PDB file of C-alpha atoms in Angstrom:
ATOM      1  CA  UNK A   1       0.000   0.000   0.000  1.00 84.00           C
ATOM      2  CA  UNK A   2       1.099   3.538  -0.443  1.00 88.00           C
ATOM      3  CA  UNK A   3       0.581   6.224   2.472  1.00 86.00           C
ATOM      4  CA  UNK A   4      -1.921   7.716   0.043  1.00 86.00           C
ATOM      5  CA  UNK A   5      -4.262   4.816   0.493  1.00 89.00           C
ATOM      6  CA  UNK A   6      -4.003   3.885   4.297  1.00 87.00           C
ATOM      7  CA  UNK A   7      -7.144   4.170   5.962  1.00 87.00           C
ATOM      8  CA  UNK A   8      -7.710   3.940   9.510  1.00 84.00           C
ATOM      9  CA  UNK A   9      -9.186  -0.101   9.083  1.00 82.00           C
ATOM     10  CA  UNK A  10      -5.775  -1.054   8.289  1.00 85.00           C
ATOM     11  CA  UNK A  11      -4.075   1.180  10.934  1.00 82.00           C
ATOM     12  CA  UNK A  12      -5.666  -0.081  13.420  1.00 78.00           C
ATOM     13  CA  UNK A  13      -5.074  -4.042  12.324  1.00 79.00           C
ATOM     14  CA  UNK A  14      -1.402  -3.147  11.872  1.00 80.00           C
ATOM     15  CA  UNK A  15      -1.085  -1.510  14.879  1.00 76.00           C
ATOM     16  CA  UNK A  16      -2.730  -4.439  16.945  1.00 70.00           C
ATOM     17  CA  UNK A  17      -0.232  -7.071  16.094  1.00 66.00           C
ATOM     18  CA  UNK A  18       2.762  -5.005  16.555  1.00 69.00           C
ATOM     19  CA  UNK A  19       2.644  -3.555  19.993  1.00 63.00           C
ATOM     20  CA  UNK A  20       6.263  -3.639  20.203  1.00 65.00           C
ATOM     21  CA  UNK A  21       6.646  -0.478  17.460  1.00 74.00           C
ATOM     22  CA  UNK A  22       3.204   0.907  18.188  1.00 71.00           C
ATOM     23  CA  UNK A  23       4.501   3.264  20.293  1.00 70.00           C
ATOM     24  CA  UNK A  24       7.414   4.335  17.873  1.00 75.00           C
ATOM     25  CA  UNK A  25       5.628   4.631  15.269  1.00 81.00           C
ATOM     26  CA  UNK A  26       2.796   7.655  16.688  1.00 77.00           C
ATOM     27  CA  UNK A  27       5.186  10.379  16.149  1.00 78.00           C
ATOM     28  CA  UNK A  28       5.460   9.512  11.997  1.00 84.00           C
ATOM     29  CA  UNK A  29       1.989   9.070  11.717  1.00 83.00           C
ATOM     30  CA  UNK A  30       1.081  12.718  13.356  1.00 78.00           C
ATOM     31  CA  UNK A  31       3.590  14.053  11.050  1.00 80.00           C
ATOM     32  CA  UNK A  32       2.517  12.390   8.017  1.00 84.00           C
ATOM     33  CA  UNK A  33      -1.102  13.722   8.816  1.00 82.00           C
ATOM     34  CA  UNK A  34      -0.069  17.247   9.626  1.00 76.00           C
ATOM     35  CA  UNK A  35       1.792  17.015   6.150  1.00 80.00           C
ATOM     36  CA  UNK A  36      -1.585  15.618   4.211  1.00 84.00           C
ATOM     37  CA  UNK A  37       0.602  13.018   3.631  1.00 88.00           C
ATOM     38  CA  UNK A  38      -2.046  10.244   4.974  1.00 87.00           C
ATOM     39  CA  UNK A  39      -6.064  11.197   6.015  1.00 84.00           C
ATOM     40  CA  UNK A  40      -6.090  12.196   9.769  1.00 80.00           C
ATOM     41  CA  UNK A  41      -5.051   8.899  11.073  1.00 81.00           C
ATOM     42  CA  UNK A  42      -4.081   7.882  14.834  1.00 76.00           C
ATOM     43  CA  UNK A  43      -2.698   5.268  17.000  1.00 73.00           C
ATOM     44  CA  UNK A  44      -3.342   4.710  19.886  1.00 63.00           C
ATOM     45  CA  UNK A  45      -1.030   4.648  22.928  1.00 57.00           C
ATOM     46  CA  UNK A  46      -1.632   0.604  24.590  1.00 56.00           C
ATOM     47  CA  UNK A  47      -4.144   0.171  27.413  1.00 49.00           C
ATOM     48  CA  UNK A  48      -2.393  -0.153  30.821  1.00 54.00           C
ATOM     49  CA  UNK A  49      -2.990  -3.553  31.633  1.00 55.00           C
ATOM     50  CA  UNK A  50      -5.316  -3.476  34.932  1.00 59.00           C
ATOM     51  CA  UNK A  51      -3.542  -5.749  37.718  1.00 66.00           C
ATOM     52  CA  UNK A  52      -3.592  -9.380  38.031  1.00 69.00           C
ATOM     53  CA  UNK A  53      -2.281 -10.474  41.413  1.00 82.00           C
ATOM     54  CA  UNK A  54      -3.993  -9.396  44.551  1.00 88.00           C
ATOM     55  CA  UNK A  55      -3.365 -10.723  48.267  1.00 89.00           C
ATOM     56  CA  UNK A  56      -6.278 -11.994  50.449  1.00 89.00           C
ATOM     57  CA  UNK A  57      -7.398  -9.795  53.029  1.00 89.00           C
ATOM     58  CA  UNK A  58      -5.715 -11.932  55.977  1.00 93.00           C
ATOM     59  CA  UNK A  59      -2.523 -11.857  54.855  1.00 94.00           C
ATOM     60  CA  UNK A  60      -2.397  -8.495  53.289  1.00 95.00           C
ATOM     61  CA  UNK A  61      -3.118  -7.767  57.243  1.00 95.00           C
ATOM     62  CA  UNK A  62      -0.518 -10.003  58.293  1.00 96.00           C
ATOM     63  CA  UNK A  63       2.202  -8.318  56.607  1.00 97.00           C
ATOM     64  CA  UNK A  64       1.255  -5.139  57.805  1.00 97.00           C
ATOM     65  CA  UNK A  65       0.918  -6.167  61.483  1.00 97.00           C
ATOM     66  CA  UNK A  66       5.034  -7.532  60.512  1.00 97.00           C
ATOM     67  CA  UNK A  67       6.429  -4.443  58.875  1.00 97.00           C
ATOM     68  CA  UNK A  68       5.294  -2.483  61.589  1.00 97.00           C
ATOM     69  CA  UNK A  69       6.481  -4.451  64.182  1.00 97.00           C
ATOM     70  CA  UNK A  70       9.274  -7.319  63.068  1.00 97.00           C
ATOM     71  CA  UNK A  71      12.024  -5.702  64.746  1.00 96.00           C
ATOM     72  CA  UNK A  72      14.299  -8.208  62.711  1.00 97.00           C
ATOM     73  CA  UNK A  73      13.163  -6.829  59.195  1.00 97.00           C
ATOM     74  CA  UNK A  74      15.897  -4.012  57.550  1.00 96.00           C
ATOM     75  CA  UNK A  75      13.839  -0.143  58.655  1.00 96.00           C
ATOM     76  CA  UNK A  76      13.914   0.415  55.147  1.00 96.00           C
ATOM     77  CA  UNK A  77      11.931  -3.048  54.564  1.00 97.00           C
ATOM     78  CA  UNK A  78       9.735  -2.188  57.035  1.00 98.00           C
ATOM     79  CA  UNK A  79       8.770   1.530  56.266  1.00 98.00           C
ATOM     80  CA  UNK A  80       8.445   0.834  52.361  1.00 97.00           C
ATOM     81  CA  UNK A  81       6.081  -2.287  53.058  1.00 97.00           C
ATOM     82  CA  UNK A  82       3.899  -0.215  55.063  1.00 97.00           C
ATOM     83  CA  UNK A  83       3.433   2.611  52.902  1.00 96.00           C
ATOM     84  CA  UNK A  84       2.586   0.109  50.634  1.00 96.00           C
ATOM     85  CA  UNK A  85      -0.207  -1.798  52.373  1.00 96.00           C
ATOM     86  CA  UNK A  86      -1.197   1.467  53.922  1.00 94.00           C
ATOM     87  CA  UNK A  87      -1.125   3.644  51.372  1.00 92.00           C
ATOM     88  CA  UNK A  88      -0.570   1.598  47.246  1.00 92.00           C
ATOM     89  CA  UNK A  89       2.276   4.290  47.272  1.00 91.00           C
ATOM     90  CA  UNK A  90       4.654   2.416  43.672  1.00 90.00           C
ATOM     91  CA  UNK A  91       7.959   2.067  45.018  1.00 91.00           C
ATOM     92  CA  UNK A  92       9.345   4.665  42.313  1.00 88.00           C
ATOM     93  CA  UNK A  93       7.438   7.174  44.699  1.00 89.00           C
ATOM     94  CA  UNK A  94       8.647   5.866  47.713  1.00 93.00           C
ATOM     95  CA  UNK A  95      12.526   6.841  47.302  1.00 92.00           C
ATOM     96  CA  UNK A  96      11.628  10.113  46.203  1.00 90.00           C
ATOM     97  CA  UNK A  97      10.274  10.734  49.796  1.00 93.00           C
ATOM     98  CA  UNK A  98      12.580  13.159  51.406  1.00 92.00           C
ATOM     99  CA  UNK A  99      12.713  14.353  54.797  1.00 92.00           C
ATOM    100  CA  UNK A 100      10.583  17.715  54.285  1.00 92.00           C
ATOM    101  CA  UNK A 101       7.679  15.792  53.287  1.00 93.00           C
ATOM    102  CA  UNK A 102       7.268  14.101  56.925  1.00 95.00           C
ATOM    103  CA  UNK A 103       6.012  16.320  59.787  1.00 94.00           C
ATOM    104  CA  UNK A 104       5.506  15.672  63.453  1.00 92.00           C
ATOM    105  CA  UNK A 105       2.134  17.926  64.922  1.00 88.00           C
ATOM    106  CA  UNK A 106       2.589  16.552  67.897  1.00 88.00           C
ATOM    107  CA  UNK A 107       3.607  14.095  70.303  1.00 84.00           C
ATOM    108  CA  UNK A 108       0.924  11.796  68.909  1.00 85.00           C
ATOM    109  CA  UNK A 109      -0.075  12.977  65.079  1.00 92.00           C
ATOM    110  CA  UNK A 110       2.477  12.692  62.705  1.00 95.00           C
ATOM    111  CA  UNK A 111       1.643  12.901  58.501  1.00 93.00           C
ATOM    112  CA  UNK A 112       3.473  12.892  55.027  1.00 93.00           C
ATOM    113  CA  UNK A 113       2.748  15.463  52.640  1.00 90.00           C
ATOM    114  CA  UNK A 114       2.613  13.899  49.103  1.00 85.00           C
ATOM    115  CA  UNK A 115       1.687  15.929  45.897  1.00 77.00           C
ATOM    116  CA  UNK A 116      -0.037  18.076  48.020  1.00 79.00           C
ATOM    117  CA  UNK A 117      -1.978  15.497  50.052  1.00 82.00           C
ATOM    118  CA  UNK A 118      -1.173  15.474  54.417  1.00 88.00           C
ATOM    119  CA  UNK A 119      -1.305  11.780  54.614  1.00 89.00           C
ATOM    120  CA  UNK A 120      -1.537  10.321  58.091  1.00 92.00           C
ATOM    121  CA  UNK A 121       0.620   8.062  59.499  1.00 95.00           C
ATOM    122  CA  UNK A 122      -0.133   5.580  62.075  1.00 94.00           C
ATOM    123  CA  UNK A 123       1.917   5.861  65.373  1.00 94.00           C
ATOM    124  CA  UNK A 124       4.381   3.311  64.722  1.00 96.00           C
ATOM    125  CA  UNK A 125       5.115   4.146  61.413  1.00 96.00           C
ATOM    126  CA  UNK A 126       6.497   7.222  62.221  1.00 96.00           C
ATOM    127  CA  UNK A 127       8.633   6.569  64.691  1.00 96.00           C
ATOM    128  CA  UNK A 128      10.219   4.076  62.194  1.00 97.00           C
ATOM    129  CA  UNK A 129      10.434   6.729  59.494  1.00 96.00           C
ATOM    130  CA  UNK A 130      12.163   9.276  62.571  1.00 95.00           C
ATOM    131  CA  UNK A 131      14.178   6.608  62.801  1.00 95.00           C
ATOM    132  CA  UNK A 132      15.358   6.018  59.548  1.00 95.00           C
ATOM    133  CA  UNK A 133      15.712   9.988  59.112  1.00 93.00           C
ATOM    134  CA  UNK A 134      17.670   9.883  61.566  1.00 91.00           C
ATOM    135  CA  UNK A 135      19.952   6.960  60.674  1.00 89.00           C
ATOM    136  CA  UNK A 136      20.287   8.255  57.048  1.00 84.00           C
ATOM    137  CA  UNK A 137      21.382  11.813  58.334  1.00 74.00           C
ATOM    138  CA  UNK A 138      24.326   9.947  59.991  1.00 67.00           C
ATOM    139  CA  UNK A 139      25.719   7.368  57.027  1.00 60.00           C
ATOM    140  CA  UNK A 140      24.849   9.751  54.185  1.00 58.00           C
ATOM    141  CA  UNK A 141      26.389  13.153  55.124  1.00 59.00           C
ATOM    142  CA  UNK A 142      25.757  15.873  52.379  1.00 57.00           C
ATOM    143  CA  UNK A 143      25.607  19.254  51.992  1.00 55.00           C
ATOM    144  CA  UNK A 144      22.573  21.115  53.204  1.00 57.00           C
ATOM    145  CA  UNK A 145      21.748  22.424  49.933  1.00 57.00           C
ATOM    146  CA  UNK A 146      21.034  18.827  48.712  1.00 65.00           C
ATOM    147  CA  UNK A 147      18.110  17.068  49.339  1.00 76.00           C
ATOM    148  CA  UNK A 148      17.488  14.520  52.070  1.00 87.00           C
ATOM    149  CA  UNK A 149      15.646  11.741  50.999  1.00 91.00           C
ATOM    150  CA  UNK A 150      14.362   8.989  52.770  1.00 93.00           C
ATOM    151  CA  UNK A 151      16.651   5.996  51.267  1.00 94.00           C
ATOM    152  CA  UNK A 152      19.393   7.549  49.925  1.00 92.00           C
ATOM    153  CA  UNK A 153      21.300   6.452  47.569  1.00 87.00           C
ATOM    154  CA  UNK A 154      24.785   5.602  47.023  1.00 84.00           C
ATOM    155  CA  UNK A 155      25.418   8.493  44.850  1.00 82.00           C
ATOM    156  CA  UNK A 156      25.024  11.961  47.302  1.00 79.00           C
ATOM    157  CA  UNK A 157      21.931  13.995  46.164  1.00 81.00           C
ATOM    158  CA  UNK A 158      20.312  10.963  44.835  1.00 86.00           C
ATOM    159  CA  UNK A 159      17.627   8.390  46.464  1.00 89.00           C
ATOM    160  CA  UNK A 160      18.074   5.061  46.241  1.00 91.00           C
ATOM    161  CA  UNK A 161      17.474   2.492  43.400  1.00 90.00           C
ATOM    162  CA  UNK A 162      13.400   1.226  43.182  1.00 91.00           C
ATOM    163  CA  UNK A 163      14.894  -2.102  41.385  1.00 89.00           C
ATOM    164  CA  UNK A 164      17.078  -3.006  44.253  1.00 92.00           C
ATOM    165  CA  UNK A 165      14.811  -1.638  46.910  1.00 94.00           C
ATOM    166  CA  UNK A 166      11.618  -3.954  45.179  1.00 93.00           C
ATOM    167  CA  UNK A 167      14.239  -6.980  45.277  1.00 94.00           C
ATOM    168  CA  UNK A 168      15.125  -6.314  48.931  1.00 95.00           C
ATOM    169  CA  UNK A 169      11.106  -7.007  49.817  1.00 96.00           C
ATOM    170  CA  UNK A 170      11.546  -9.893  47.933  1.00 94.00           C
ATOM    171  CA  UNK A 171      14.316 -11.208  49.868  1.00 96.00           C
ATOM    172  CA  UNK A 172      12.076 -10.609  52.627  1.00 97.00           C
ATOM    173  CA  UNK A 173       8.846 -12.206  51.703  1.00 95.00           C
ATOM    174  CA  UNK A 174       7.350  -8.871  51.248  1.00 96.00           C
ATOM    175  CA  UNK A 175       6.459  -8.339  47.651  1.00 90.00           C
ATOM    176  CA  UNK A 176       5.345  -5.452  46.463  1.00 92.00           C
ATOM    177  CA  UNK A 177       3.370  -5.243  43.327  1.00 90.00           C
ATOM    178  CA  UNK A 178       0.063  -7.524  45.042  1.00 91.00           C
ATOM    179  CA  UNK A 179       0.700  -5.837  47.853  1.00 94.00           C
ATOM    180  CA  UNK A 180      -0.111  -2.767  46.391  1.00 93.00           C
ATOM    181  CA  UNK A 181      -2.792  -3.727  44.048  1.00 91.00           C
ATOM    182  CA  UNK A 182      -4.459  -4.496  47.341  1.00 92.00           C
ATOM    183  CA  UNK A 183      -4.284  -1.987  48.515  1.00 93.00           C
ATOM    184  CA  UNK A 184      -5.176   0.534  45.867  1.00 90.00           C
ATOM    185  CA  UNK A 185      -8.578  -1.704  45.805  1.00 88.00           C
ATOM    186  CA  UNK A 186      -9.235  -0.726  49.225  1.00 88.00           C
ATOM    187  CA  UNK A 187      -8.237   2.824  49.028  1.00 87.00           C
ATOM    188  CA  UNK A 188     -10.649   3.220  46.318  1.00 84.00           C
ATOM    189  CA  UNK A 189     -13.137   2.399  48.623  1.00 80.00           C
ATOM    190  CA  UNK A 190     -13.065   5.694  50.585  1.00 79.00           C
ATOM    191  CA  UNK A 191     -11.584   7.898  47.950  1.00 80.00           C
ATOM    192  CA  UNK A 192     -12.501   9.439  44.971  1.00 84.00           C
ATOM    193  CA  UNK A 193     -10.455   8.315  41.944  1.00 84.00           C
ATOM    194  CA  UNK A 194      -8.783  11.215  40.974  1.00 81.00           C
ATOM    195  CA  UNK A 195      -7.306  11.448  44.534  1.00 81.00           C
ATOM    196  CA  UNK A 196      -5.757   8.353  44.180  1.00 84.00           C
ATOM    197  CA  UNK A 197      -4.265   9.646  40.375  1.00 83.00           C
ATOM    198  CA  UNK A 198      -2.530  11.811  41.940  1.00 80.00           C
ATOM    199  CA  UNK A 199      -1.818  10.479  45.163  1.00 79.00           C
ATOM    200  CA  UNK A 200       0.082   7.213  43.889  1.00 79.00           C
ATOM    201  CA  UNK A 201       1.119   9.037  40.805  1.00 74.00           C
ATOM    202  CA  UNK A 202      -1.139   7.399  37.782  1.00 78.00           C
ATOM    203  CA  UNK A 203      -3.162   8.974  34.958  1.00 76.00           C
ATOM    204  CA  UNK A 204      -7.201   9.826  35.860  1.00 81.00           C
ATOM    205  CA  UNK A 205      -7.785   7.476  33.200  1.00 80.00           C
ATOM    206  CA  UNK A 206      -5.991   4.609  34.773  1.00 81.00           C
ATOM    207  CA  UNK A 207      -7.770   5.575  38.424  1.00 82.00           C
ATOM    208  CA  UNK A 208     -11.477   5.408  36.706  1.00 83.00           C
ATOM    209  CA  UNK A 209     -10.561   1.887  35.527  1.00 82.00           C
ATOM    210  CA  UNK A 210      -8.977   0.891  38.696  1.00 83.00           C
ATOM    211  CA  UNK A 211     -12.373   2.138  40.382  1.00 82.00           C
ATOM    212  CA  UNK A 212     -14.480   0.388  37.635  1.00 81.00           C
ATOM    213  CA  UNK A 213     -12.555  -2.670  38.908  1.00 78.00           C
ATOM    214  CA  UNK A 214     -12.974  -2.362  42.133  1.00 77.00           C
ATOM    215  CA  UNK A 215     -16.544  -1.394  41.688  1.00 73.00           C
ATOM    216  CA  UNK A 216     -17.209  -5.002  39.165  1.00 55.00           C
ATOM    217  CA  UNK A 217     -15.356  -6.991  42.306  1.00 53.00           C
ATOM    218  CA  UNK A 218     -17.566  -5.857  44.847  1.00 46.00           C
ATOM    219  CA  UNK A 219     -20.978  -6.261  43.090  1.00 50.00           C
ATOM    220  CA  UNK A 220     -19.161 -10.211  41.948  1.00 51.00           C
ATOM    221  CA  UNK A 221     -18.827 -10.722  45.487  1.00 43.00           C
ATOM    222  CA  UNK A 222     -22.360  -9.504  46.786  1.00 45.00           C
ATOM    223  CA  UNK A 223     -24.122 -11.221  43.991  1.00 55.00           C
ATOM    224  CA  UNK A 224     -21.869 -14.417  44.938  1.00 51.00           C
ATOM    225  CA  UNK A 225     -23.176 -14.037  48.801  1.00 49.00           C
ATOM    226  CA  UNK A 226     -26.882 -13.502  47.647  1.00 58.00           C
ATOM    227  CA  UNK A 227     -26.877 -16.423  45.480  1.00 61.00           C
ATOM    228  CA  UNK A 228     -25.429 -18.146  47.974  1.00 57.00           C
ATOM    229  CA  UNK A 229     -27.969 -17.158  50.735  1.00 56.00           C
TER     230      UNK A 229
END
């Protein structure tokens, strides 16, 4: 075929067997279009998959109960799996924490402040996240102009590495990505969509489907307990 006499039909069938160049090949197409080069053609971008592992609600609990209180578990293991279960906070978000975003009211009320949003943390957790503040601000030393994050990294000014902090919870029977699947199901049960976009850091698309989701599970599972009845 010549570009002349692509139509969108053949686009489209193209495009779905090729998801590997899909991507690569958007930017030609909008410039052959905005050159009348092709009719006003588009591809596109893949639909995030929606998640596929989940934990039952026992052990999801379970975990928690041992991140915030295994005394044996790494701090860093046990902060980042609790932020997790607590919160469905992606573990590229988690290492960008830095020390300015945590803030202590009181003897009692502690919270994080992320993209705007005073999150409150449970007792525990923020003594463990004092801790670790504290720790880090005596291995790392850096100049004050830099930025303290949370886990730093081995480079100064830079927070540690998601890959190696995601195998780490591994090697600890703490894995992350059902963990937080979880837990973004349960977070969407008390907050709107579009807070959890920008709370965990995804698109308001991928929130309304997470939400549809969550929304088809729960009306499965009453309609499984009425028939059942």
């Amino acid at each position: 075929m010549t570009l002349a006499t692509l139509e969108q039909g053949h686009l489209d069938t193209w495009s779905m067997d090729r998801r590997g160049v899909r991507t690569r090949s958007i930017p030609f197409i909008r410039c052959a279009a905005a050159r009348r080069l092709i009719a006003d053609l588009t591809i596109n971008h893949p639909l995030s998959q929606l998640p596929g592992e989940f934990q039952v609600e026992d052990i999801h609990r379970e975990e928690l109960r041992r991140c915030l209180n295994d005394t044996s578990l790494p701090l860093a293991v046990r902060i980042t799996g609790a932020l997790i279960r607590l919160y469905a906070l992606p573990l590229t978000r988690i290492v960008e924490l830095t020390a300015d975003q945590f803030h202590r009211a009181d003897d009692k009320n502690a919270y994080l402040t992320i993209n705007r949003h005073p999150v409150v943390l449970p007792p525990k957790l923020a003594c463990l996240i004092e801790e670790q503040l504290r720790e880090s601000t005596t291995l790392h030393r850096q100049p004050q102009e830099m930025e303290r994050f949370l886990f730093p990294g081995q480079i100064p000014g830079r927070p540690r590495n998601p890959v190696g902090l995601g195998d780490t919870m591994k090697r600890h029977n703490l894995p992350a990505r059902a963990a937080r699947n979880t837990a973004m199901m349960e977070a969407l049960a008390d907050l709107p969509p579009i807070v959890i976009s920008d709370l965990v850091g995804i698109s308001p698309v991928t929130a309304q489907r997470w939400a549809r989701l969550a929304g088809d599970s729960w009306s499965d599972y009453l309609a499984a307990r009425q028939s059942a009845q």
